[in-house]
Tab-separated table of C-alpha atoms and ligand atoms in Angstrom:
chain	number	residue	atom	x	y	z
A	1	UNK	CA	64.755	92.904	90.478
A	2	UNK	CA	67.159	93.428	93.406
A	3	UNK	CA	69.179	90.247	94.104
A	4	UNK	CA	69.621	88.683	97.552
A	5	UNK	CA	71.770	90.473	100.077
A	6	UNK	CA	73.475	89.459	103.305
A	7	UNK	CA	73.057	92.141	105.988
A	8	UNK	CA	76.742	92.487	106.946
A	9	UNK	CA	77.399	96.238	107.160
A	10	UNK	CA	76.528	98.453	110.115
A	11	UNK	CA	74.213	100.842	108.376
A	12	UNK	CA	72.922	103.505	108.114
A	13	UNK	CA	76.279	105.193	108.557
A	14	UNK	CA	76.433	108.739	110.010
A	15	UNK	CA	76.127	111.822	107.804
A	16	UNK	CA	78.000	114.787	109.249
A	17	UNK	CA	79.073	118.328	108.320
A	18	UNK	CA	82.713	119.442	108.485
A	19	UNK	CA	82.042	122.977	109.621
A	20	UNK	CA	85.493	124.119	110.672
A	21	UNK	CA	87.048	123.106	107.387
A	22	UNK	CA	84.116	124.456	105.349
A	23	UNK	CA	84.351	127.859	107.059
A	24	UNK	CA	88.104	128.017	106.522
A	25	UNK	CA	87.689	127.334	102.800
A	26	UNK	CA	84.805	129.781	102.418
A	27	UNK	CA	83.043	127.515	99.923
A	28	UNK	CA	80.143	125.079	100.233
A	29	UNK	CA	79.274	123.315	103.463
A	30	UNK	CA	81.110	119.972	103.256
A	31	UNK	CA	79.190	116.903	104.439
A	32	UNK	CA	80.703	113.467	104.926
A	33	UNK	CA	78.912	110.146	104.528
A	34	UNK	CA	80.857	108.087	107.037
A	35	UNK	CA	81.153	104.793	105.193
A	36	UNK	CA	84.467	104.347	106.964
A	37	UNK	CA	82.183	103.259	109.808
A	38	UNK	CA	80.436	100.345	108.094
A	39	UNK	CA	82.312	98.057	110.509
A	40	UNK	CA	85.527	98.004	112.523
A	41	UNK	CA	88.072	95.794	110.719
A	42	UNK	CA	85.748	95.276	107.713
A	43	UNK	CA	85.211	99.039	107.407
A	44	UNK	CA	84.765	100.923	104.151
A	45	UNK	CA	82.841	100.782	100.894
A	46	UNK	CA	83.698	97.194	100.001
A	47	UNK	CA	81.389	95.641	102.560
A	48	UNK	CA	78.379	97.257	100.884
A	49	UNK	CA	79.247	95.592	97.574
A	50	UNK	CA	80.191	92.298	99.198
A	51	UNK	CA	76.761	92.045	100.842
A	52	UNK	CA	75.465	91.237	97.354
A	53	UNK	CA	78.523	89.433	95.975
A	54	UNK	CA	78.716	87.003	98.883
A	55	UNK	CA	74.961	86.371	98.830
A	56	UNK	CA	75.439	85.320	95.202
A	57	UNK	CA	78.400	83.102	96.159
A	58	UNK	CA	76.338	81.317	98.830
A	59	UNK	CA	73.377	80.952	96.469
A	60	UNK	CA	75.674	79.222	93.987
A	61	UNK	CA	76.829	76.830	96.712
A	62	UNK	CA	80.418	78.116	96.851
A	63	UNK	CA	82.602	77.322	99.839
A	64	UNK	CA	85.653	79.361	98.832
A	65	UNK	CA	86.296	82.913	97.667
A	66	UNK	CA	89.024	83.836	95.205
A	67	UNK	CA	89.851	87.472	94.608
A	68	UNK	CA	92.702	89.832	93.763
A	69	UNK	CA	94.134	93.300	94.315
A	70	UNK	CA	97.148	95.272	95.497
A	71	UNK	CA	99.256	94.194	98.412
A	72	UNK	CA	97.362	96.686	100.595
A	73	UNK	CA	93.975	96.042	98.986
A	74	UNK	CA	91.064	97.084	101.204
A	75	UNK	CA	88.807	94.905	99.093
A	76	UNK	CA	90.955	91.814	99.711
A	77	UNK	CA	91.095	92.540	103.448
A	78	UNK	CA	87.303	92.940	103.601
A	79	UNK	CA	86.825	89.708	101.605
A	80	UNK	CA	89.261	87.850	103.874
A	81	UNK	CA	87.485	88.945	107.048
A	82	UNK	CA	83.988	88.375	105.702
A	83	UNK	CA	85.036	84.954	104.422
A	84	UNK	CA	86.210	84.121	107.942
A	85	UNK	CA	82.927	85.398	109.357
A	86	UNK	CA	80.937	83.201	106.966
A	87	UNK	CA	83.164	80.115	107.306
A	88	UNK	CA	84.457	80.275	103.706
A	89	UNK	CA	87.995	79.538	102.567
A	90	UNK	CA	89.627	82.662	101.077
A	91	UNK	CA	92.423	82.749	98.510
A	92	UNK	CA	93.921	86.161	97.709
A	93	UNK	CA	96.082	86.884	94.657
A	94	UNK	CA	98.054	90.031	95.425
A	95	UNK	CA	100.074	92.440	93.275
A	96	UNK	CA	103.539	93.183	94.677
A	97	UNK	CA	105.757	91.548	97.211
A	98	UNK	CA	105.936	92.481	100.890
A	99	UNK	CA	109.064	93.928	102.413
A	100	UNK	CA	109.572	92.939	106.020
A	101	UNK	CA	106.725	92.103	108.384
A	102	UNK	CA	103.170	92.337	107.009
A	103	UNK	CA	101.494	95.649	107.817
A	104	UNK	CA	98.100	97.289	107.462
A	105	UNK	CA	95.623	95.323	105.339
A	106	UNK	CA	98.090	92.512	104.644
A	107	UNK	CA	98.509	91.916	108.360
A	108	UNK	CA	94.731	91.510	108.692
A	109	UNK	CA	94.646	89.134	105.679
A	110	UNK	CA	97.104	86.879	107.493
A	111	UNK	CA	95.435	87.332	110.873
A	112	UNK	CA	92.122	85.901	109.681
A	113	UNK	CA	93.726	82.962	107.916
A	114	UNK	CA	93.336	83.888	104.261
A	115	UNK	CA	95.672	82.071	101.880
A	116	UNK	CA	97.863	84.753	100.318
A	117	UNK	CA	99.762	84.412	97.023
A	118	UNK	CA	101.891	87.409	96.037
A	119	UNK	CA	103.359	88.138	92.613
A	120	UNK	CA	105.838	90.709	91.322
A	121	UNK	CA	103.969	93.706	89.889
A	122	UNK	CA	104.923	93.027	86.246
A	123	UNK	CA	103.995	89.387	86.468
A	124	UNK	CA	100.629	90.187	88.054
A	125	UNK	CA	99.818	92.858	85.477
A	126	UNK	CA	100.717	90.629	82.536
A	127	UNK	CA	99.098	87.423	83.804
A	128	UNK	CA	96.189	88.233	86.145
A	129	UNK	CA	93.443	86.257	84.313
A	130	UNK	CA	95.795	83.299	83.971
A	131	UNK	CA	96.795	83.466	87.660
A	132	UNK	CA	93.162	83.545	88.765
A	133	UNK	CA	92.379	80.601	86.517
A	134	UNK	CA	95.319	78.619	87.939
A	135	UNK	CA	94.141	79.241	91.502
A	136	UNK	CA	90.544	78.468	90.588
A	137	UNK	CA	91.536	75.114	89.080
A	138	UNK	CA	93.760	74.250	92.042
A	139	UNK	CA	90.958	75.034	94.514
A	140	UNK	CA	88.614	72.829	92.497
A	141	UNK	CA	91.204	70.047	92.438
A	142	UNK	CA	91.251	70.293	96.244
A	143	UNK	CA	87.512	69.647	96.249
A	144	UNK	CA	86.389	73.231	96.844
A	145	UNK	CA	83.793	75.267	94.949
A	146	UNK	CA	85.422	78.678	94.482
A	147	UNK	CA	83.561	81.870	93.658
A	148	UNK	CA	85.728	84.372	91.774
A	149	UNK	CA	85.284	88.036	92.725
A	150	UNK	CA	86.753	90.618	90.307
A	151	UNK	CA	89.038	93.471	91.421
A	152	UNK	CA	87.226	95.626	93.980
A	153	UNK	CA	84.022	93.540	93.571
A	154	UNK	CA	83.308	96.102	90.860
A	155	UNK	CA	80.939	94.340	88.515
A	156	UNK	CA	77.205	94.309	87.921
A	157	UNK	CA	76.526	92.563	91.263
A	158	UNK	CA	78.685	95.007	93.256
A	159	UNK	CA	76.840	97.963	91.702
A	160	UNK	CA	73.940	97.182	94.045
A	161	UNK	CA	75.980	98.163	97.095
A	162	UNK	CA	75.886	101.857	96.246
A	163	UNK	CA	72.462	101.726	94.656
A	164	UNK	CA	71.294	100.816	98.144
A	165	UNK	CA	73.604	103.367	99.795
A	166	UNK	CA	72.037	106.054	97.577
A	167	UNK	CA	68.667	105.445	99.243
A	168	UNK	CA	70.405	106.046	102.563
A	169	UNK	CA	71.914	109.268	101.197
A	170	UNK	CA	68.494	110.432	100.008
A	171	UNK	CA	67.214	109.987	103.575
A	172	UNK	CA	70.266	111.829	104.932
A	173	UNK	CA	69.695	114.783	102.591
A	174	UNK	CA	65.988	114.968	103.509
A	175	UNK	CA	66.724	114.762	107.238
A	176	UNK	CA	69.212	117.628	107.258
A	177	UNK	CA	67.321	119.607	104.583
A	178	UNK	CA	69.926	119.883	101.814
A	179	UNK	CA	69.848	119.431	98.029
A	180	UNK	CA	73.499	118.996	97.076
A	181	UNK	CA	74.493	119.097	93.410
A	182	UNK	CA	77.625	116.990	93.820
A	183	UNK	CA	78.638	113.795	95.586
A	184	UNK	CA	82.387	113.183	95.511
A	185	UNK	CA	84.030	109.771	95.887
A	186	UNK	CA	87.397	108.090	95.324
A	187	UNK	CA	87.351	105.902	92.221
A	188	UNK	CA	89.682	102.905	92.120
A	189	UNK	CA	87.843	100.211	90.166
A	190	UNK	CA	84.647	102.110	89.410
A	191	UNK	CA	81.966	100.085	91.215
A	192	UNK	CA	81.198	102.611	93.925
A	193	UNK	CA	80.881	105.404	91.394
A	194	UNK	CA	78.697	103.211	89.168
A	195	UNK	CA	76.322	102.412	92.040
A	196	UNK	CA	76.086	106.049	93.162
A	197	UNK	CA	75.580	107.319	89.612
A	198	UNK	CA	72.564	105.150	88.962
A	199	UNK	CA	71.418	105.089	92.601
A	200	UNK	CA	71.112	108.875	92.945
A	201	UNK	CA	69.216	108.887	89.643
A	202	UNK	CA	66.806	106.230	90.960
A	203	UNK	CA	66.232	108.390	94.046
A	204	UNK	CA	65.237	111.273	91.784
A	205	UNK	CA	68.044	113.472	93.114
A	206	UNK	CA	69.774	116.117	91.016
A	207	UNK	CA	73.150	115.312	92.572
A	208	UNK	CA	75.875	114.193	90.175
A	209	UNK	CA	78.535	111.720	91.286
A	210	UNK	CA	82.100	112.967	90.755
A	211	UNK	CA	84.732	110.271	90.900
A	212	UNK	CA	88.264	111.327	91.735
A	213	UNK	CA	90.479	108.784	89.992
A	214	UNK	CA	93.280	107.295	92.096
A	215	UNK	CA	94.989	105.304	89.326
A	216	UNK	CA	93.821	105.177	85.690
A	217	UNK	CA	92.701	108.161	83.611
A	218	UNK	CA	89.220	109.650	83.221
A	219	UNK	CA	88.504	107.988	79.858
A	220	UNK	CA	89.327	104.552	81.288
A	221	UNK	CA	87.009	105.034	84.276
A	222	UNK	CA	84.189	106.520	82.220
A	223	UNK	CA	84.269	103.370	80.071
A	224	UNK	CA	84.526	101.073	83.116
A	225	UNK	CA	81.645	102.724	84.992
A	226	UNK	CA	79.426	102.599	81.898
A	227	UNK	CA	80.377	98.977	81.209
A	228	UNK	CA	79.452	97.967	84.788
A	229	UNK	CA	76.164	99.862	84.500
A	230	UNK	CA	75.261	98.304	81.141
A	231	UNK	CA	76.026	94.833	82.514
A	232	UNK	CA	73.900	95.654	85.587
A	233	UNK	CA	71.004	96.848	83.430
A	234	UNK	CA	71.133	93.749	81.291
A	235	UNK	CA	71.463	91.232	84.115
A	236	UNK	CA	68.760	92.741	86.311
A	237	UNK	CA	66.523	93.883	83.443
A	238	UNK	CA	66.044	97.447	84.582
A	239	UNK	CA	64.531	100.046	82.280
A	240	UNK	CA	67.003	102.811	83.137
A	241	UNK	CA	68.631	104.541	80.175
A	242	UNK	CA	72.300	104.201	81.147
A	243	UNK	CA	73.513	106.362	78.246
A	244	UNK	CA	71.568	109.334	79.587
A	245	UNK	CA	73.474	109.275	82.911
A	246	UNK	CA	76.468	111.585	83.305
A	247	UNK	CA	79.669	109.895	84.423
A	248	UNK	CA	82.047	112.483	85.837
A	249	UNK	CA	85.658	111.570	86.538
A	250	UNK	CA	88.534	113.889	87.468
A	251	UNK	CA	92.004	112.460	86.907
A	252	UNK	CA	94.170	115.417	87.952
A	253	UNK	CA	94.819	114.100	91.461
A	254	UNK	CA	96.416	110.702	90.846
A	255	UNK	CA	99.831	112.141	91.687
A	256	UNK	CA	102.856	109.811	91.334
A	257	UNK	CA	100.642	106.733	90.775
A	258	UNK	CA	98.428	104.147	92.433
A	259	UNK	CA	99.068	103.976	96.177
A	260	UNK	CA	101.621	106.792	95.888
A	261	UNK	CA	100.627	110.212	97.090
A	262	UNK	CA	102.472	113.516	96.883
A	263	UNK	CA	103.197	115.834	99.836
A	264	UNK	CA	100.066	117.906	99.093
A	265	UNK	CA	97.875	114.845	99.766
A	266	UNK	CA	99.793	114.023	102.934
A	267	UNK	CA	99.255	117.615	104.080
A	268	UNK	CA	95.509	117.345	103.398
A	269	UNK	CA	95.368	114.095	105.385
A	270	UNK	CA	96.990	115.891	108.314
A	271	UNK	CA	94.673	118.850	107.952
A	272	UNK	CA	91.496	116.703	107.986
A	273	UNK	CA	92.776	114.851	111.049
A	274	UNK	CA	93.890	117.987	112.911
A	275	UNK	CA	90.916	120.216	112.090
A	276	UNK	CA	88.081	117.700	111.978
A	277	UNK	CA	89.300	114.487	113.605
A	278	UNK	CA	88.633	112.820	110.251
A	279	UNK	CA	91.087	110.095	109.257
A	280	UNK	CA	91.784	109.707	105.520
A	281	UNK	CA	94.236	107.414	103.725
A	282	UNK	CA	96.931	108.148	101.126
A	283	UNK	CA	95.678	105.619	98.534
A	284	UNK	CA	92.006	106.569	98.111
A	285	UNK	CA	90.175	108.992	100.371
A	286	UNK	CA	93.118	111.354	100.945
A	287	UNK	CA	93.557	111.864	97.193
A	288	UNK	CA	89.817	112.243	96.623
A	289	UNK	CA	89.324	114.639	99.524
A	290	UNK	CA	92.324	116.664	98.406
A	291	UNK	CA	90.905	116.788	94.881
A	292	UNK	CA	87.556	118.000	96.204
A	293	UNK	CA	89.204	120.789	98.239
A	294	UNK	CA	91.223	121.870	95.197
A	295	UNK	CA	88.090	121.951	93.043
A	296	UNK	CA	86.379	124.084	95.703
A	297	UNK	CA	89.378	126.434	95.813
A	298	UNK	CA	89.593	126.704	92.032
A	299	UNK	CA	85.896	127.586	91.827
A	300	UNK	CA	84.537	124.584	89.935
A	301	UNK	CA	82.710	123.326	93.055
A	302	UNK	CA	82.939	126.658	94.865
A	303	UNK	CA	79.434	128.047	94.259
A	304	UNK	CA	77.516	125.095	95.655
A	305	UNK	CA	75.703	125.495	98.999
A	306	UNK	CA	76.489	121.955	100.055
A	307	UNK	CA	78.792	119.240	98.805
A	308	UNK	CA	78.965	115.615	99.897
A	309	UNK	CA	82.081	113.487	100.297
A	310	UNK	CA	81.596	109.736	100.605
A	311	UNK	CA	84.286	108.508	102.977
A	312	UNK	CA	84.980	105.012	101.689
A	313	UNK	CA	87.349	103.907	104.481
A	314	UNK	CA	90.909	102.700	103.903
A	315	UNK	CA	92.386	103.462	107.325
A	316	UNK	CA	94.676	100.412	107.213
A	317	UNK	CA	96.380	101.826	104.114
A	318	UNK	CA	97.345	104.825	106.248
A	319	UNK	CA	98.904	102.523	108.816
A	320	UNK	CA	101.086	101.011	106.069
A	321	UNK	CA	102.321	104.472	104.921
A	322	UNK	CA	102.580	106.307	108.202
A	323	UNK	CA	106.188	107.405	107.715
A	324	UNK	CA	105.372	109.413	104.556
A	325	UNK	CA	102.307	111.063	106.083
A	326	UNK	CA	104.125	111.929	109.312
A	327	UNK	CA	106.799	113.742	107.294
A	328	UNK	CA	104.227	116.049	105.652
A	329	UNK	CA	104.278	119.762	106.383
A	330	UNK	CA	100.624	120.320	107.230
A	331	UNK	CA	98.679	123.060	108.990
A	332	UNK	CA	99.195	121.391	112.339
A	333	UNK	CA	102.536	119.720	111.670
A	334	UNK	CA	104.003	121.704	114.570
A	335	UNK	CA	101.766	119.761	116.963
A	336	UNK	CA	103.410	116.483	115.969
B	401	PLP	C1	89.110	102.964	100.730
B	401	PLP	C2	88.645	102.873	99.323
B	401	PLP	N1	88.027	103.931	98.795
B	401	PLP	C3	87.611	103.935	97.529
B	401	PLP	C4	87.795	102.840	96.706
B	401	PLP	C5	87.326	102.922	95.307
B	401	PLP	O1	86.164	102.191	95.123
B	401	PLP	P1	85.919	101.458	93.737
B	401	PLP	O2	86.906	100.344	93.659
B	401	PLP	O3	84.524	100.990	93.833
B	401	PLP	O4	86.139	102.470	92.671
B	401	PLP	C6	88.438	101.706	97.216
B	401	PLP	C7	88.719	100.506	96.394
B	401	PLP	O5	89.136	100.517	95.274
B	401	PLP	C8	88.867	101.714	98.555
B	401	PLP	O6	89.486	100.657	99.095
């Protein structure tokens, strides 16, 4: 049933409580699954999905990877670095155009030799399938065999990454003796949430996955997560009743838009760093962590004994937006 996998990530990742922050909030004990530590430069959630995606690419005899995302896409950076590690040519199709020197993820894309094509946002949004097709055909004309990876590697293959991570979480919960009711994660293209939703169910855990949307609304993500799960069920012929699974998405924390965070998120990023030494980013984990703290404060998550946050990485996105975060008035801003 489970497809082939390349063992690329440094797992199991640590599972740790944030006791200072939990005490200060007076709510549940907050635990963090440190998937920001799945590697150094290839850190984050994407490597878990790409273990399966790239195994599929190699099985199909591909020698090039073609994928897409934002200018500061963590997924594209992880694909670029893993492609280099596996000796595959990588072509990235990126949304937006860089100003000045490349920074953060884009700098790493260039560093490891990925071919980078950037497009104005409107053009990218209107023409993405066509752009991917153009690049695919060009790569083929050059004699390569490209494997196309969708945004965020969020498809039925990528789902496996967090199905497998859920088994790790089940071991973490048993080891520390907790039975959390909620696992919170940033949702950007839905694949991580899809994998956790079905994975925790497979492990027989009562925990529900709560995705904090960082771009599109809850209805869009509920549809996307279910679509990925149905495609997964069909392709791998599992007997799981996808319609019986609850897909929980909160879309109140998107703020000004994708990759744009408000001052409250910047303040939370500072707080997590100052009080726990935990580094979050303004695009994904900062928004999701902020959303979780707000839900604890408002009482929706407040009565739980334990709550789990899956830290999905993204540190290079912070590097690209340092000026905004540094300007935030946070609990320890005076130490700056
Ligand atoms: C750091 C980080 N966290 C969370 C996510 C969201 O994961 P997914 O795309 O599977 O929803 C992404 C990518 O989109 C990411 O780069």
